mmCIF file of C-alpha atoms in Angstrom:
data_model
loop_
_atom_site.group_PDB
_atom_site.id
_atom_site.type_symbol
_atom_site.label_atom_id
_atom_site.label_comp_id
_atom_site.label_asym_id
_atom_site.label_seq_id
_atom_site.Cartn_x
_atom_site.Cartn_y
_atom_site.Cartn_z
ATOM 1 C CA MET A 26 118.958 102.162 64.373
ATOM 2 C CA ALA A 27 118.258 105.878 64.251
ATOM 3 C CA PRO A 28 116.986 107.498 67.478
ATOM 4 C CA LYS A 29 113.781 108.658 65.764
ATOM 5 C CA ARG A 30 113.052 105.116 64.625
ATOM 6 C CA ILE A 31 113.592 103.751 68.142
ATOM 7 C CA PHE A 32 111.314 106.447 69.533
ATOM 8 C CA TYR A 33 108.517 105.544 67.093
ATOM 9 C CA LEU A 34 108.932 101.816 67.740
ATOM 10 C CA PHE A 35 108.672 102.497 71.448
ATOM 11 C CA LYS A 36 105.472 104.509 70.945
ATOM 12 C CA ILE A 37 104.010 101.664 68.863
ATOM 13 C CA PHE A 38 104.959 99.269 71.671
ATOM 14 C CA LEU A 39 103.128 101.435 74.242
ATOM 15 C CA VAL A 40 100.024 101.732 72.073
ATOM 16 C CA TYR A 41 99.992 97.960 71.463
ATOM 17 C CA PHE A 42 100.065 97.173 75.181
ATOM 18 C CA SER A 43 97.505 99.814 76.054
ATOM 19 C CA LEU A 44 95.099 98.367 73.477
ATOM 20 C CA ASN A 45 95.672 94.714 74.355
ATOM 21 C CA PHE A 46 95.929 94.766 78.123
ATOM 22 C CA GLY A 47 93.465 96.412 80.469
ATOM 23 C CA SER A 48 94.278 97.832 83.827
ATOM 24 C CA VAL A 49 93.077 96.805 87.236
ATOM 25 C CA ASN A 50 90.949 99.239 89.198
ATOM 26 C CA VAL A 51 93.144 99.369 92.277
ATOM 27 C CA GLY A 52 90.539 101.249 94.280
ATOM 28 C CA ALA A 53 88.085 98.377 93.898
ATOM 29 C CA THR A 54 90.415 95.498 94.776
ATOM 30 C CA ASP A 55 88.478 92.773 96.570
ATOM 31 C CA ALA A 56 90.380 90.514 98.962
ATOM 32 C CA ASN A 57 88.242 87.581 97.802
ATOM 33 C CA GLU A 58 89.202 87.975 94.166
ATOM 34 C CA GLY A 59 92.764 87.597 92.919
ATOM 35 C CA ASP A 60 95.587 88.976 95.011
ATOM 36 C CA ALA A 61 94.530 90.769 98.205
ATOM 37 C CA GLU A 62 97.655 92.941 97.911
ATOM 38 C CA ALA A 63 97.032 93.947 94.280
ATOM 39 C CA ALA A 64 96.443 97.601 95.152
ATOM 40 C CA VAL A 65 99.580 97.732 97.318
ATOM 41 C CA LYS A 66 101.695 96.165 94.564
ATOM 42 C CA CYS A 67 100.334 98.653 92.042
ATOM 43 C CA ASP A 68 101.028 101.506 94.486
ATOM 44 C CA ALA A 69 104.598 100.237 94.950
ATOM 45 C CA CYS A 70 105.202 100.074 91.206
ATOM 46 C CA MET A 71 103.762 103.544 90.651
ATOM 47 C CA LEU A 72 105.925 104.867 93.508
ATOM 48 C CA ILE A 73 109.009 103.459 91.771
ATOM 49 C CA ALA A 74 107.943 105.127 88.505
ATOM 50 C CA THR A 75 107.574 108.409 90.417
ATOM 51 C CA LYS A 76 111.063 108.006 91.873
ATOM 52 C CA PHE A 77 112.526 107.355 88.390
ATOM 53 C CA SER A 78 110.726 110.435 87.063
ATOM 54 C CA LYS A 79 112.097 112.626 89.853
ATOM 55 C CA SER A 80 115.592 111.231 89.334
ATOM 56 C CA PHE A 81 115.565 111.970 85.582
ATOM 57 C CA SER A 82 114.229 115.475 86.170
ATOM 58 C CA ALA A 83 116.856 116.193 88.829
ATOM 59 C CA ALA A 84 119.645 114.837 86.601
ATOM 60 C CA GLU A 85 118.591 117.064 83.697
ATOM 61 C CA GLU A 86 118.456 120.087 86.018
ATOM 62 C CA ARG A 87 121.820 119.244 87.545
ATOM 63 C CA ILE A 88 123.642 119.025 84.210
ATOM 64 C CA ARG A 89 121.526 121.759 82.623
ATOM 65 C CA SER A 90 120.859 119.702 79.553
ATOM 66 C CA VAL A 91 117.758 118.876 77.589
ATOM 67 C CA ARG A 92 118.867 115.252 77.159
ATOM 68 C CA LEU A 93 120.921 112.955 79.356
ATOM 69 C CA SER A 94 123.750 110.908 77.883
ATOM 70 C CA ASP A 95 123.571 107.111 78.121
ATOM 71 C CA GLN A 96 125.902 107.170 81.133
ATOM 72 C CA GLN A 97 123.916 109.925 82.858
ATOM 73 C CA SER A 98 120.594 108.156 82.305
ATOM 74 C CA MET A 99 122.085 104.907 83.649
ATOM 75 C CA GLU A 100 123.378 106.675 86.771
ATOM 76 C CA ALA A 101 120.037 108.437 87.325
ATOM 77 C CA THR A 102 118.181 105.139 86.938
ATOM 78 C CA GLU A 103 120.419 103.067 89.181
ATOM 79 C CA SER A 104 120.454 105.736 91.892
ATOM 80 C CA VAL A 105 116.732 105.136 92.412
ATOM 81 C CA CYS A 106 117.100 101.483 93.370
ATOM 82 C CA ASP A 107 120.211 102.289 95.418
ATOM 83 C CA SER A 108 118.359 104.874 97.500
ATOM 84 C CA GLN A 109 116.938 104.231 100.939
ATOM 85 C CA TRP A 110 113.278 103.264 100.939
ATOM 86 C CA VAL A 111 112.228 104.310 104.432
ATOM 87 C CA ASN A 112 109.027 105.454 106.137
ATOM 88 C CA TYR A 113 106.643 103.226 104.174
ATOM 89 C CA SER A 114 103.822 101.079 105.502
ATOM 90 C CA THR A 115 100.313 100.092 104.524
ATOM 91 C CA VAL A 116 97.048 101.745 105.474
ATOM 92 C CA MET A 117 93.432 100.778 104.893
ATOM 93 C CA VAL A 118 91.665 103.000 102.329
ATOM 94 C CA ASP A 119 88.060 102.261 101.333
ATOM 95 C CA GLY A 120 88.409 98.637 102.412
ATOM 96 C CA ALA A 121 91.659 97.994 100.544
ATOM 97 C CA MET A 122 95.227 97.947 101.798
ATOM 98 C CA ARG A 123 97.279 100.722 100.175
ATOM 99 C CA LEU A 124 100.923 101.732 100.338
ATOM 100 C CA ALA A 125 101.570 104.877 102.362
ATOM 101 C CA GLY A 126 104.608 107.068 102.837
ATOM 102 C CA PRO A 127 106.673 109.635 100.913
ATOM 103 C CA ASP A 128 105.421 110.315 97.348
ATOM 104 C CA THR A 129 102.312 108.118 97.734
ATOM 105 C CA GLY A 130 99.848 110.812 98.764
ATOM 106 C CA ARG A 131 99.056 108.855 101.945
ATOM 107 C CA GLU A 132 100.664 109.248 105.356
ATOM 108 C CA ALA A 133 102.389 106.147 106.707
ATOM 109 C CA SER A 134 101.260 104.747 110.033
ATOM 110 C CA VAL A 135 103.961 104.807 112.691
ATOM 111 C CA LEU A 136 102.149 101.985 114.480
ATOM 112 C CA ASP A 137 102.489 99.566 111.567
ATOM 113 C CA GLY A 138 106.102 98.648 112.340
ATOM 114 C CA GLY A 139 106.520 97.316 108.802
ATOM 115 C CA ASP A 140 109.062 99.916 107.701
ATOM 116 C CA ASN A 141 111.943 97.412 107.551
ATOM 117 C CA VAL A 142 109.928 94.956 105.455
ATOM 118 C CA TRP A 143 108.661 97.704 103.158
ATOM 119 C CA SER A 144 112.098 99.202 102.616
ATOM 120 C CA HIS A 145 113.327 95.799 101.438
ATOM 121 C CA ARG A 146 110.207 95.004 99.399
ATOM 122 C CA LEU A 147 110.375 98.327 97.555
ATOM 123 C CA GLN A 148 114.082 97.988 96.866
ATOM 124 C CA ASP A 149 113.620 94.383 95.680
ATOM 125 C CA LEU A 150 110.773 95.414 93.361
ATOM 126 C CA CYS A 151 112.842 98.312 92.015
ATOM 127 C CA ASP A 152 115.784 95.942 91.410
ATOM 128 C CA GLU A 153 113.546 93.418 89.654
ATOM 129 C CA LEU A 154 111.937 96.006 87.389
ATOM 130 C CA LEU A 155 115.327 97.472 86.521
ATOM 131 C CA ALA A 156 116.769 94.013 85.809
ATOM 132 C CA GLU A 157 113.906 93.200 83.425
ATOM 133 C CA VAL A 158 113.897 96.369 81.314
ATOM 134 C CA THR A 159 115.775 96.260 78.039
ATOM 135 C CA SER A 160 118.064 99.053 79.227
ATOM 136 C CA GLU A 161 118.163 101.975 81.607
ATOM 137 C CA ARG A 162 118.095 104.182 78.537
ATOM 138 C CA MET A 163 114.689 102.752 77.565
ATOM 139 C CA LEU A 164 113.247 104.010 80.866
ATOM 140 C CA TYR A 165 114.730 107.436 80.305
ATOM 141 C CA GLU A 166 113.369 107.565 76.739
ATOM 142 C CA ALA A 167 109.907 106.590 78.010
ATOM 143 C CA TRP A 168 110.050 109.398 80.553
ATOM 144 C CA ALA A 169 111.448 111.915 78.037
ATOM 145 C CA SER A 170 108.649 111.139 75.576
ATOM 146 C CA GLY A 171 105.702 110.913 77.970
ATOM 147 C CA GLY A 172 106.716 111.869 81.499
ATOM 148 C CA GLU A 173 105.747 109.969 84.607
ATOM 149 C CA ASP A 174 102.590 108.548 82.980
ATOM 150 C CA ALA A 175 104.700 106.821 80.313
ATOM 151 C CA LEU A 176 106.960 105.357 83.007
ATOM 152 C CA GLU A 177 103.951 104.079 84.962
ATOM 153 C CA HIS A 178 102.589 102.511 81.800
ATOM 154 C CA THR A 179 105.925 100.922 80.907
ATOM 155 C CA LEU A 180 106.743 99.591 84.372
ATOM 156 C CA CYS A 181 103.309 98.833 85.818
ATOM 157 C CA ARG A 182 100.674 98.241 83.132
ATOM 158 C CA GLY A 183 102.254 95.630 80.882
ATOM 159 C CA VAL A 184 102.650 91.886 81.258
ATOM 160 C CA GLY A 185 104.740 89.618 83.465
ATOM 161 C CA THR A 186 107.084 91.561 85.707
ATOM 162 C CA PHE A 187 105.531 94.782 84.417
ATOM 163 C CA SER A 188 101.926 93.906 85.335
ATOM 164 C CA ALA A 189 101.569 95.195 88.904
ATOM 165 C CA CYS A 190 98.692 97.483 87.841
ATOM 166 C CA SER A 191 97.277 95.411 84.980
ATOM 167 C CA SER A 192 96.673 92.162 86.825
ATOM 168 C CA ASP A 193 94.762 91.218 89.952
ATOM 169 C CA ASN A 194 97.286 88.408 90.506
ATOM 170 C CA PHE A 195 100.745 89.948 90.099
ATOM 171 C CA GLY A 196 102.333 87.113 92.065
ATOM 172 C CA PRO A 197 104.579 87.150 95.108
ATOM 173 C CA TRP A 198 106.755 90.071 96.079
ATOM 174 C CA PRO A 199 110.217 89.824 94.526
ATOM 175 C CA GLY A 200 113.069 88.740 96.760
ATOM 176 C CA ASP A 201 112.860 86.885 100.022
ATOM 177 C CA ASP A 202 110.152 88.283 102.268
ATOM 178 C CA ASP A 203 111.902 86.844 105.331
ATOM 179 C CA TYR A 204 113.905 89.859 106.453
ATOM 180 C CA ASP A 205 114.552 88.549 109.958
ATOM 181 C CA ASP A 206 118.242 88.280 109.023
ATOM 182 C CA TYR A 207 118.483 92.070 108.878
ATOM 183 C CA ASP A 208 118.939 94.014 112.066
ATOM 184 C CA GLU A 209 117.450 97.497 111.788
ATOM 185 C CA ASN A 210 120.491 98.877 113.624
ATOM 186 C CA ASP A 211 123.019 97.317 111.234
ATOM 187 C CA ASP A 212 124.490 99.351 108.431
ATOM 188 C CA PHE A 213 122.459 97.973 105.537
ATOM 189 C CA ASP A 214 124.121 99.526 102.522
ATOM 190 C CA TYR A 215 120.921 99.809 100.445
ATOM 191 C CA VAL A 216 122.838 99.022 97.278
ATOM 192 C CA HIS A 217 120.971 96.754 94.945
ATOM 193 C CA ASP A 218 122.588 93.606 93.652
ATOM 194 C CA GLU A 219 123.592 93.545 90.024
ATOM 195 C CA PHE A 220 121.802 90.759 88.225
#
């Protein structure tokens, strides 16, 4: 299929989902309705989209090219989930729990002590999103055609795995939330598992 045709099909796909699925107002999440962590899950998904966007931009700058090859886009994509997700926690904002830390616009609380859990949760969510996309190239094409907003829409405002910002009941965090097996002082390699 010609690249132009794929691009137009992708745009049609985005328009279809934007017309058929609303988005949750993460600022107005009520703990009594739906998932009390809906805003945090949406924040986590949007953070991952931001990280993908930064990775694609850095890769294009590094190779001084307008477009990345399939291999380069795959490496840029996988490097995001392989990176260390440190210095994240939750904070209360206008009565709702929100994710805080680098690239969230909110400063993480050092008193939270949840950094180890959040590093694993964010990496698990990144791994799950990456495992569910059609291809790494699809994420790059979304970014190339619409920037970070298109990535957020693709990863966070769809259905199923991609509904962190379009559903008040996204479901449980991916992976096992029992991270007691990990010792913070151990060399955790931060490399995501291939699915």
